[in-house]
XYZ file of C-alpha atoms in Angstrom:
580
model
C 142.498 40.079 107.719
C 139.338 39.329 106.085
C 137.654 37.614 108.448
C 137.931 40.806 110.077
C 137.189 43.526 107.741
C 134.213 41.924 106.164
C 131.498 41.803 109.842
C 133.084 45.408 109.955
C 132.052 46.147 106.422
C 128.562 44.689 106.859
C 127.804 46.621 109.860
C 128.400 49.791 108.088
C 126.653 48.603 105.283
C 123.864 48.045 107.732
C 124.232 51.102 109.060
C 123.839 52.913 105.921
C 120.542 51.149 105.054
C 119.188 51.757 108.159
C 119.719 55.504 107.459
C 118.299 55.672 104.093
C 115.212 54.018 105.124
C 114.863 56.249 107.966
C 115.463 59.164 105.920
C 112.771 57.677 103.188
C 109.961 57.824 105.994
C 110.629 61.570 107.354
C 110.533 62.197 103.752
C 107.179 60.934 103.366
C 106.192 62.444 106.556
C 106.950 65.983 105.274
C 104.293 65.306 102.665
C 102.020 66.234 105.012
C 100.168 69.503 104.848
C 98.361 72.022 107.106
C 95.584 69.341 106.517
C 97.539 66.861 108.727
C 98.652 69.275 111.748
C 98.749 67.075 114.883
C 95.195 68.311 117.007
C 93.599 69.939 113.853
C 90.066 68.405 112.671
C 89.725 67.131 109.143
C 89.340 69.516 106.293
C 85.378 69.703 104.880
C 84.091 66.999 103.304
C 87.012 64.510 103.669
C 87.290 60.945 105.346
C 87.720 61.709 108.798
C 91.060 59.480 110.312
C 90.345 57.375 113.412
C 91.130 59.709 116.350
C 94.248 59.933 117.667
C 96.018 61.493 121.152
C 97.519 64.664 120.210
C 101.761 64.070 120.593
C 103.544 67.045 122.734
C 105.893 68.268 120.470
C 109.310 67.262 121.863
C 112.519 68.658 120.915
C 114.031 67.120 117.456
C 117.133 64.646 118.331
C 120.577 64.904 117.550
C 119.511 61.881 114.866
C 116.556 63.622 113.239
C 118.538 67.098 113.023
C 121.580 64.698 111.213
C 119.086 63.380 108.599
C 117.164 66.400 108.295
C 120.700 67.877 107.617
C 121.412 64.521 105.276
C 117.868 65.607 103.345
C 118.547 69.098 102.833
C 122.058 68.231 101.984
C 120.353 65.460 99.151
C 118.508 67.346 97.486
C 120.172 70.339 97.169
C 120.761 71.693 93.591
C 123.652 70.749 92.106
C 126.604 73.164 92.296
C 125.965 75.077 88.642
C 122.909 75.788 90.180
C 123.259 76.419 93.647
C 125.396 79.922 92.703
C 122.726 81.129 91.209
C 120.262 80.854 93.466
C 118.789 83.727 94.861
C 118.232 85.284 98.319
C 114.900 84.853 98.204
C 115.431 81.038 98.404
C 118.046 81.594 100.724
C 116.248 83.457 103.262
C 113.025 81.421 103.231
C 114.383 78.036 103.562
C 111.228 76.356 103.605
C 111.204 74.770 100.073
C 110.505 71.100 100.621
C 108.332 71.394 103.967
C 104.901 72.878 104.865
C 105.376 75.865 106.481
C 103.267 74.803 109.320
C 105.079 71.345 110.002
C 108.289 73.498 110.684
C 107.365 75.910 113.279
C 105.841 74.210 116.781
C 105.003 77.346 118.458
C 102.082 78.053 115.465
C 100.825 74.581 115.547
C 100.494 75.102 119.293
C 98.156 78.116 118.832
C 96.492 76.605 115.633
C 95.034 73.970 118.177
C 93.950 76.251 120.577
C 91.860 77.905 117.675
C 90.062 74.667 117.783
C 87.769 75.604 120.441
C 87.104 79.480 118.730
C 84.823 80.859 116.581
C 83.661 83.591 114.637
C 80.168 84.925 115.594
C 78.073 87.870 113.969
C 76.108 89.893 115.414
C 73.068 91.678 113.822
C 72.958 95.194 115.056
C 69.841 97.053 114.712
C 69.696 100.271 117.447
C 72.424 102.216 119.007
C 72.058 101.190 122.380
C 72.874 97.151 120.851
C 75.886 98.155 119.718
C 76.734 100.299 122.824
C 76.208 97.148 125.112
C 77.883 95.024 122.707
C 81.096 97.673 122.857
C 80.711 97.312 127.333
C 80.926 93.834 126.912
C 83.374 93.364 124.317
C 85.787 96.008 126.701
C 84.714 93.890 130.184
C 85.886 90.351 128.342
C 88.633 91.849 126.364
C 87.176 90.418 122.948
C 88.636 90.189 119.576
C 85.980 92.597 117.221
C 87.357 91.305 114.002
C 84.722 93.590 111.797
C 81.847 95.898 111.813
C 79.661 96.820 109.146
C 76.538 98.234 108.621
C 74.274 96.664 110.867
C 77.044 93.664 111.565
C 79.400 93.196 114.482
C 82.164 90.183 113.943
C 83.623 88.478 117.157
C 86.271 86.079 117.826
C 85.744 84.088 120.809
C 86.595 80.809 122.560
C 82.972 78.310 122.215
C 83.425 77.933 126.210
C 82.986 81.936 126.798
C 80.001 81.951 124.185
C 77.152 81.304 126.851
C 78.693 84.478 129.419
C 78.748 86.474 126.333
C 75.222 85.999 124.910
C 73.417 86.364 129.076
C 75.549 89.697 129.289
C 74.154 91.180 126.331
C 70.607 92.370 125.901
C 67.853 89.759 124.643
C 67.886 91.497 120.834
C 71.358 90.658 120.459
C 70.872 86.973 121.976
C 68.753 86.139 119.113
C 70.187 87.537 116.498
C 73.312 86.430 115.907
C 74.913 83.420 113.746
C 78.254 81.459 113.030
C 80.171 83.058 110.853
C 83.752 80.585 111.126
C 83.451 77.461 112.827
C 86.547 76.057 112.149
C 88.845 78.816 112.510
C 91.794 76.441 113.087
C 91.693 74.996 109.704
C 91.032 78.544 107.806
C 94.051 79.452 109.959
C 96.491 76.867 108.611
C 95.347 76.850 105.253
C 96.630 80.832 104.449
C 100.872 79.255 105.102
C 102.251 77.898 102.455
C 102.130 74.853 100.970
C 104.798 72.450 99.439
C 104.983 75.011 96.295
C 108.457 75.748 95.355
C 108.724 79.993 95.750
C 109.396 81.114 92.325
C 112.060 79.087 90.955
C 112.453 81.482 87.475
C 112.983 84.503 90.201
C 115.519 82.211 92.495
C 117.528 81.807 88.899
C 117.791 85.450 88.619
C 119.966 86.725 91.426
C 119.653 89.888 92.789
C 122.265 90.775 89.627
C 120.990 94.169 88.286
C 119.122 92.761 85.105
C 117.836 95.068 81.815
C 113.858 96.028 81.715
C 113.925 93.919 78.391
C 114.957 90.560 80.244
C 112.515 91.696 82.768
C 109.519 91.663 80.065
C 110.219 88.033 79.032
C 110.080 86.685 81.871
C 106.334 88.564 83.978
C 105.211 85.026 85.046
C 108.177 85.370 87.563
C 105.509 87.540 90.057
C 102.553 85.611 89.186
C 104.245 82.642 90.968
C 105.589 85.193 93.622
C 101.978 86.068 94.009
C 100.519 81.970 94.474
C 101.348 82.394 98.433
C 101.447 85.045 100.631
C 104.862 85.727 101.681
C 107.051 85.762 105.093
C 108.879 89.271 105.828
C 111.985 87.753 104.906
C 111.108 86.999 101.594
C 109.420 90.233 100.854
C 112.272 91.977 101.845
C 114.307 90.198 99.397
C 112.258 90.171 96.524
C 112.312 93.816 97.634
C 115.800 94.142 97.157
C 115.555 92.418 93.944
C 112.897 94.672 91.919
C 115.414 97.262 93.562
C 118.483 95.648 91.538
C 116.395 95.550 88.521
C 116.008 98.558 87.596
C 118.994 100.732 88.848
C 120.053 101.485 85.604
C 117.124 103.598 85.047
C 116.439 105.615 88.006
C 112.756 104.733 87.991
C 112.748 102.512 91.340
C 114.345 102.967 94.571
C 114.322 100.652 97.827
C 113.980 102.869 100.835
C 113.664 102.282 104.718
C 111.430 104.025 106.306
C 112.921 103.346 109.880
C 113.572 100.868 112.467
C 110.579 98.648 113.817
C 110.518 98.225 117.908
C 112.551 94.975 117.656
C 115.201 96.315 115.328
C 113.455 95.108 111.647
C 113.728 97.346 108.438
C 110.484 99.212 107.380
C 111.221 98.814 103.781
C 109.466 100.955 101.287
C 109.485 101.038 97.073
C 109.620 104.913 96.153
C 108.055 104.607 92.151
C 108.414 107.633 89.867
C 110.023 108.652 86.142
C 112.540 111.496 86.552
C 113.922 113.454 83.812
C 117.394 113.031 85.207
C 117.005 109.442 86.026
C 117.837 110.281 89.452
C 115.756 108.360 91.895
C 116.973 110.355 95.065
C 116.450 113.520 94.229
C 113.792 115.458 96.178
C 110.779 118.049 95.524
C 107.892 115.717 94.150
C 104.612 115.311 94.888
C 104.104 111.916 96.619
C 101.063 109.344 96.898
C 101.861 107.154 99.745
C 100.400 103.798 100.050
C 101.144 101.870 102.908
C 99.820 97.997 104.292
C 100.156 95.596 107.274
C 99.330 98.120 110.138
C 97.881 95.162 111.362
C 100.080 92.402 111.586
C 96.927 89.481 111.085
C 96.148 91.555 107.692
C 98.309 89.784 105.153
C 96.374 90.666 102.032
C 97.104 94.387 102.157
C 101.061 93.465 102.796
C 100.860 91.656 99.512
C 98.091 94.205 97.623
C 100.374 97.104 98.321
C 103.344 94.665 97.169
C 101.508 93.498 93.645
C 100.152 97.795 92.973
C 103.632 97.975 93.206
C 105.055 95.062 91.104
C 102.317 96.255 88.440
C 103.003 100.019 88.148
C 106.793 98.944 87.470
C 106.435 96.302 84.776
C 103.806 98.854 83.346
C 106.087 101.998 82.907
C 106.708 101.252 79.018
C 103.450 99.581 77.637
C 100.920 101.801 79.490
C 100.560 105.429 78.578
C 98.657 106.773 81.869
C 100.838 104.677 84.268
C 103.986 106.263 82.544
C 102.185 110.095 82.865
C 101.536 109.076 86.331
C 104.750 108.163 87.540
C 106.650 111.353 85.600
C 104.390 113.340 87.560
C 104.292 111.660 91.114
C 106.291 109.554 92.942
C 104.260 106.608 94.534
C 105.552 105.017 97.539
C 104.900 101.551 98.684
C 105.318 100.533 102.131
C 103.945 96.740 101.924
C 104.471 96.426 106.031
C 104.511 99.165 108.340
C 104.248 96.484 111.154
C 106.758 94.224 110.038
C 107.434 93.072 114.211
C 103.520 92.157 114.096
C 103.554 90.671 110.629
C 106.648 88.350 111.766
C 104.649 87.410 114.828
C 102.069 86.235 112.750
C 104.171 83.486 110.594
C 106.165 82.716 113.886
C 103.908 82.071 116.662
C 100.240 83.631 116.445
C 98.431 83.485 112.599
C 95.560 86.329 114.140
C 98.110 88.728 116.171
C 96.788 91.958 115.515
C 99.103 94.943 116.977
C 102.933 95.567 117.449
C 105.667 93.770 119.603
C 105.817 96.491 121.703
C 105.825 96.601 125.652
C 103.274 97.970 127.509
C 102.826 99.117 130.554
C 101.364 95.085 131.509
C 104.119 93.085 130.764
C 101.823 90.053 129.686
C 100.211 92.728 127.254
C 102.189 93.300 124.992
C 101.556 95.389 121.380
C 100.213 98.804 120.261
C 97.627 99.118 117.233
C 99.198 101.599 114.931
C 96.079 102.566 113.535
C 95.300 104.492 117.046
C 98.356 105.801 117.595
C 98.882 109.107 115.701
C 98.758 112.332 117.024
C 95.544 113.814 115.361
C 92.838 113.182 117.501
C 94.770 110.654 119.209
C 92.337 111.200 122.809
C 89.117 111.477 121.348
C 86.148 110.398 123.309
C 86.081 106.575 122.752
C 89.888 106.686 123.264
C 90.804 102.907 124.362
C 92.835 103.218 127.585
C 92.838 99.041 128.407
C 96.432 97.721 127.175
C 95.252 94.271 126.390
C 92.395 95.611 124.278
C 93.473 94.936 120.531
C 92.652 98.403 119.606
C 94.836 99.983 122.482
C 96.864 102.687 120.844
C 99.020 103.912 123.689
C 99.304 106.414 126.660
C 100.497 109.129 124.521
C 100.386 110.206 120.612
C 103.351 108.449 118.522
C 103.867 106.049 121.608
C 104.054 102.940 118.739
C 107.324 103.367 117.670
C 106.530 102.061 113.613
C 103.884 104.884 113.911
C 106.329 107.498 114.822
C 108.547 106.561 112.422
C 106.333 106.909 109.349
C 105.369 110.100 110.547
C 109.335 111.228 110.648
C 110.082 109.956 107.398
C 106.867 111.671 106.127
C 107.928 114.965 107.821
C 111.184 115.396 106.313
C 110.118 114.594 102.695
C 107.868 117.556 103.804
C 110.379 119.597 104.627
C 112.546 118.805 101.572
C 109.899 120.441 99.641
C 107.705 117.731 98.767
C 104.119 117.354 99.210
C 101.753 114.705 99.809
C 98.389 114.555 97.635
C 97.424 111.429 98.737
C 97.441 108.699 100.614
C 95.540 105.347 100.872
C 95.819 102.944 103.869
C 95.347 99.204 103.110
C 93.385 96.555 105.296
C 90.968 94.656 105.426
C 88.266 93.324 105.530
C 84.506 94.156 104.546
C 84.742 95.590 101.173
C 84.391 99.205 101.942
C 86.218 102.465 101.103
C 85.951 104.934 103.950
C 86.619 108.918 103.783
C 88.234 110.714 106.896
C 87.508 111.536 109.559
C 87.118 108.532 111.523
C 87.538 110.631 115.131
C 83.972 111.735 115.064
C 81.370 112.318 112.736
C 80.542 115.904 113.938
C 83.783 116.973 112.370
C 84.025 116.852 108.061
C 86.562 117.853 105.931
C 86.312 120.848 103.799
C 86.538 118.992 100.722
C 83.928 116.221 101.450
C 81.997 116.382 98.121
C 85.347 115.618 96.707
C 86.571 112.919 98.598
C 83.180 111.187 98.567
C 82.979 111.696 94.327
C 86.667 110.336 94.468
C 86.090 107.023 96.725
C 82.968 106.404 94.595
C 85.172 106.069 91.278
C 88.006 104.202 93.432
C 85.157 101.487 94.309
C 83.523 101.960 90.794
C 87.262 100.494 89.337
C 87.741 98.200 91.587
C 84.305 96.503 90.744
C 85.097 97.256 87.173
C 88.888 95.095 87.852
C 86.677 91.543 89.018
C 83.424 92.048 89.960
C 83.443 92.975 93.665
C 81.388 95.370 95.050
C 82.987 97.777 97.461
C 80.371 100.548 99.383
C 81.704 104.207 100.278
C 80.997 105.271 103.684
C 82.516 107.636 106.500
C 85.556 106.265 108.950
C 83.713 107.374 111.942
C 80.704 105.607 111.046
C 79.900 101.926 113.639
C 77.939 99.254 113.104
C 74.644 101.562 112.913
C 74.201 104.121 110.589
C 73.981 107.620 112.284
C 75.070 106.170 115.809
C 76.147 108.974 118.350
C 76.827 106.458 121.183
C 80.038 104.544 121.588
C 81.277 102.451 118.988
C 82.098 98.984 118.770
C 85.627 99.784 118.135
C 87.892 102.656 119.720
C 88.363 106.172 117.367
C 91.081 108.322 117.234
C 94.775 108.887 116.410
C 93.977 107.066 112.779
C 96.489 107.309 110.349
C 94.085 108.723 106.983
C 93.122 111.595 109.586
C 97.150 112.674 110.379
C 97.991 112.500 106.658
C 94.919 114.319 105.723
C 94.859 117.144 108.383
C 98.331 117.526 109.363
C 100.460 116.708 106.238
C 97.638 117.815 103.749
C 97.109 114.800 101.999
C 93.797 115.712 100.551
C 92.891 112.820 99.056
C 93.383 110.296 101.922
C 91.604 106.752 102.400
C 91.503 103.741 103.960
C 90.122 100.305 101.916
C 89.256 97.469 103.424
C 89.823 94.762 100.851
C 87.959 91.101 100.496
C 86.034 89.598 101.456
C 83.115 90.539 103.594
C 83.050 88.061 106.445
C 83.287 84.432 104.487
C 87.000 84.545 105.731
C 87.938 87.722 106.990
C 91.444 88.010 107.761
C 92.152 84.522 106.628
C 91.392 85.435 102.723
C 92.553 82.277 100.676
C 95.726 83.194 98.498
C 94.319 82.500 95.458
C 92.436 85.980 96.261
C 96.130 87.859 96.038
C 95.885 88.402 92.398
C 92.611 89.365 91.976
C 92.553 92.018 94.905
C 96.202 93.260 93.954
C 94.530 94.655 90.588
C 91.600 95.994 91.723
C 94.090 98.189 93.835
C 96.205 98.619 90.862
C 93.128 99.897 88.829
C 92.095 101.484 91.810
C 95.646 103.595 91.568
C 95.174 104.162 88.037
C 92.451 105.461 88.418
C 93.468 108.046 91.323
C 96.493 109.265 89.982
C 94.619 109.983 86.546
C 92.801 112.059 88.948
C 94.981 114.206 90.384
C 96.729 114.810 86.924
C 93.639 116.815 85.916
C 92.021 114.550 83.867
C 89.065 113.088 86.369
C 89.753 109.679 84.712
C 88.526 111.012 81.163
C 91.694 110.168 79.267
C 91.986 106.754 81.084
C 88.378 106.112 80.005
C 89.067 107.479 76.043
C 92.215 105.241 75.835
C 91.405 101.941 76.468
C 92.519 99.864 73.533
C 89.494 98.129 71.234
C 89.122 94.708 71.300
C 90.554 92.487 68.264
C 89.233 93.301 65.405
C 86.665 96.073 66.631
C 86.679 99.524 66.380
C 87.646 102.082 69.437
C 84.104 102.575 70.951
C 83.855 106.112 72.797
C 83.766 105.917 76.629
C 80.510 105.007 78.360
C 78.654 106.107 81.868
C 76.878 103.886 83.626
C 74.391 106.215 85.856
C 72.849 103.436 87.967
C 76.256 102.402 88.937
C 77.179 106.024 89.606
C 73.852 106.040 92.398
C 73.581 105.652 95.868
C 74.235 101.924 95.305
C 77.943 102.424 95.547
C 77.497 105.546 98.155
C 76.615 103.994 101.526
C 75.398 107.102 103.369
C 75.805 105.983 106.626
């Protein structure tokens, strides 16, 4: 009998070992970051690794998916814990790995960003930027900016020599790199092998007291270390939603159904006397983000103005005025098919999910799709253009859908006094309209004084300058050819004409062309409270005050006396007015 248990025993004992070595080395292999994607180059500056062929990515075997199982199974928490955890963990899943090591289909297009850059273009006359717009239409280029006097393209190094002998000989020799190695910017915005906030996780989505809340702020700021997938937003969502539903001050709403089905979630903000967070009739600043899916610092600005008017409602006298007098809603992803798109497949996807009328071109850009102005003369008509807005007004079905939510809290008697749309990037703060610059609003001397102050704060907040200009406004100041970029059917012109928003803009947040839509997260902070001041700012506005009682009571410093409020005139100048 023991002759023949014991070569049985040892072979499962063999077996075992075998196992937990194996599992030792996949463990070590997750260590690897978006540094050490198969077919990506080396990051700046460090020891290149001999070169070697670039593996196809093969489907994972019955073995690996065991001891990936046997891993997560490992080092799970223990069962005290594991109850507690919250859906934010649950729904993200992606704890111990890079976020990039776990999804093939990004690495894929991460390597064919290898071979792309980002060039700038110095644009000096009209007809430059008019031949730059025929070409960029004829190739089906991705414009990823325009400022004054700059043009930003995304383009694959092979298609760099057609594009520079198709364009006039001004625009040949003046232009420069801006990204060469897009691929590695790329990875670097996922996530690393940070835990997502573990004091949050602990939480729940139990409803939990405002005073529990206070002790424990640094919850967000690790929230805020990464930018964030749509499930996880959505749950952390659901949990500032849980919060505070004792108190009426905070309600999770869905704006409607994205093209493939997703929630359009929204944060509705605002004190009511009756503590009733449903009840209608208010006046309503809307802020919405991620119109375009490739823009994930306005997802998580409009997410952290949020996060920071709530955990400000008790220590911060104007943010408590504000919110008993408005209701401020926060929709951190209006394109949350898009935004998905982006963490699943393709990091720079720029428009919806939707189908088209090519098949193999799919996607609408919301930001061309509503009904004011929606055919205006540089209309763009080409579905695989990435500023193709339809064949009809409200044809983007996210679009529509704001604009029906927006509607009935219209017709339920309340009223819209402003609204600011969130993207980026280039630093600016633009007024409507953007359809043409032959048509002005009635209150332009406003609107322009208004966006000056919003950029003055936000400089105030960290340092960064933002410029004012018109939406309408190109690459060259005063242009009255075509555009780089399509006009028409924005959505700061529909809220401003149509639902009489009157104070209606759209920022482009950081930077100004270092990164562009690839901003490094430790920029989420920083550019989340110059919105935030931004807001104040606004809303101290539109009580009356024109940001006089804001200025008069900001607390002294330690130990010093309350100074009275102070202009700067220089900064008041033309310097942050770009009359373009």
């Amino acid at each position: 009998m023991r002759a023949i248990f014991w070569p049985r025993a040892s072979s499962r004992l063999r077996a075992v070992c075998f196992l937990l070595c194996l599992l030792l080395c996949l463990r070590a292999i997750a260590h690897a970051n978006a540094s050490r994607v198969p077919g990506l180059p080396p990051v700046r500056g460090a020891a290149s690794p001999a070169p070697t062929p670039t593996p196809t990515p093969t489907p994972r075997s019955f073995l690996r998916r065991f001891v990936d199982w046997l891993s997560s199974s490992s080092s799970s928490p223990s069962p005290s814990t594991s109850t507690s955890l919250s859906p934010v963990l649950a729904n993200s899943g992606q704890t111990r790995r890079d976020w990039v090591d776990d999804h093939p289909r990004l690495v894929e297009s991460l390597q064919t960003y290898e071979d792309q850059v980002v060039i700038r273009f110095n644009i000096t006359h009209a007809r430059s930027e008019a031949a730059l717009r025929a070409v960029v239409d004829r190739m089906l280029l991705d414009v990823w900016g325009f400022t004054d006097n700059a043009v930003d393209i995304r383009i694959p190094n092979r298609r760099v020599r057609f594009l520079l002998r198709a364009l006039p000989s001004s625009l040949r020799e003046s232009h420069s790199i801006l990204i060469p190695d897009l691929a590695r910017v790329a990875a670097a915005t996922y996530p690393s092998r940070r835990h997502l906030p573990v004091t949050l996780q602990s939480r729940g989505t139990a409803a939990m007291s405002h005073a529990t809340l206070s002790k424990n702020t640094d919850v967000t700021d690790v929230y805020f270390q990464d930018y964030q997938p749509y499930s996880v937003m959505l749950a952390w969502m659901r949990l500032i939603d849980s919060m505070f539903q004792g108190r009426g001050t905070v309600q999770l709403i869905s704006i409607g159904k994205s093209y493939e089905g997703r929630d359009i979630p929204a944060l509705r903000v605002g004190i009511r006397p009756d503590h009733d967070a449903s009840s209608p009739s208010r006046e309503i600043v809307l802020v919405t983000g991620g119109l375009h899916a490739r823009e994930w610092i306005s997802t998580s600005s409009v997410s952290y103005a949020a996060w920071s008017f709530i955990q400000s409602i008790d220590n911060d006298p104007i943010v408590e005025k504000i919110l008993q007098r408005f209701d401020l809603v926060f929709v951190p992803v209006l394109n949350p098919d898009g935004y998905e798109y982006t963490w699943e497949v393709d990091r720079l996807w720029r428009k919806s999910r939707q189908r088209t009328k090519m098949s193999y071109c799919p996607g609408l850009d919301l930001d061309h799709s509503f009904s004011y102005q929606w055919n205006s003369v540089d209309h763009q008509n080409e579905p695989c253009s990435e500023s193709y807005g339809g064949d009809e007004p409200f044809q983007a079905v996210e679009a529509a859908r704001l604009a029906d939510w927006a509607q009935a809290q219209v017709e339920n008697g309340s009223k819209f006094v402003a609204y600011l749309d969130l993207h980026s990037y280039s630093q600016q703060v633009l007024v409507p309209y953007s359809f043409s610059c032959h048509a002005q609003p009635p209150n332009m001397e406003n609107l322009q004084e208004v966006a000056m102050n919003l950029a003055k704060h936000m400089r105030l907040s960290n340092g960064e300058l933002y410029t004012v200009t018109s939406a309408c406004e190109g690459a060259v100041p005063g242009s009255a050819g075509p555009l780089v970029e399509a006009r028409g059917g924005s959505a700061i012109d529909y809220f401003y004409h149509e639902l009489g928003a009157h104070y209606s803009y759209q920022i482009k947040l950081r930077d100004t062309g270092s990164y562009g839509f690839l901003l490094p997260s430790e920029n989420i902070v920083p550019v989340g409270e110059e919105i935030f001041q931004a807001m104040k700012y606004l809303g101290d506005f539109l009580l009356g005050n024109n940001g006089h009682e804001w200025a008069q009571e900001v607390p002294p410093a330690d130990g010093q006396a309350g100074l009275p409020p102070t202009t700067d005139d220089n900064d008041e100048k033309i310097v942050e007015l770009r009359r373009r």
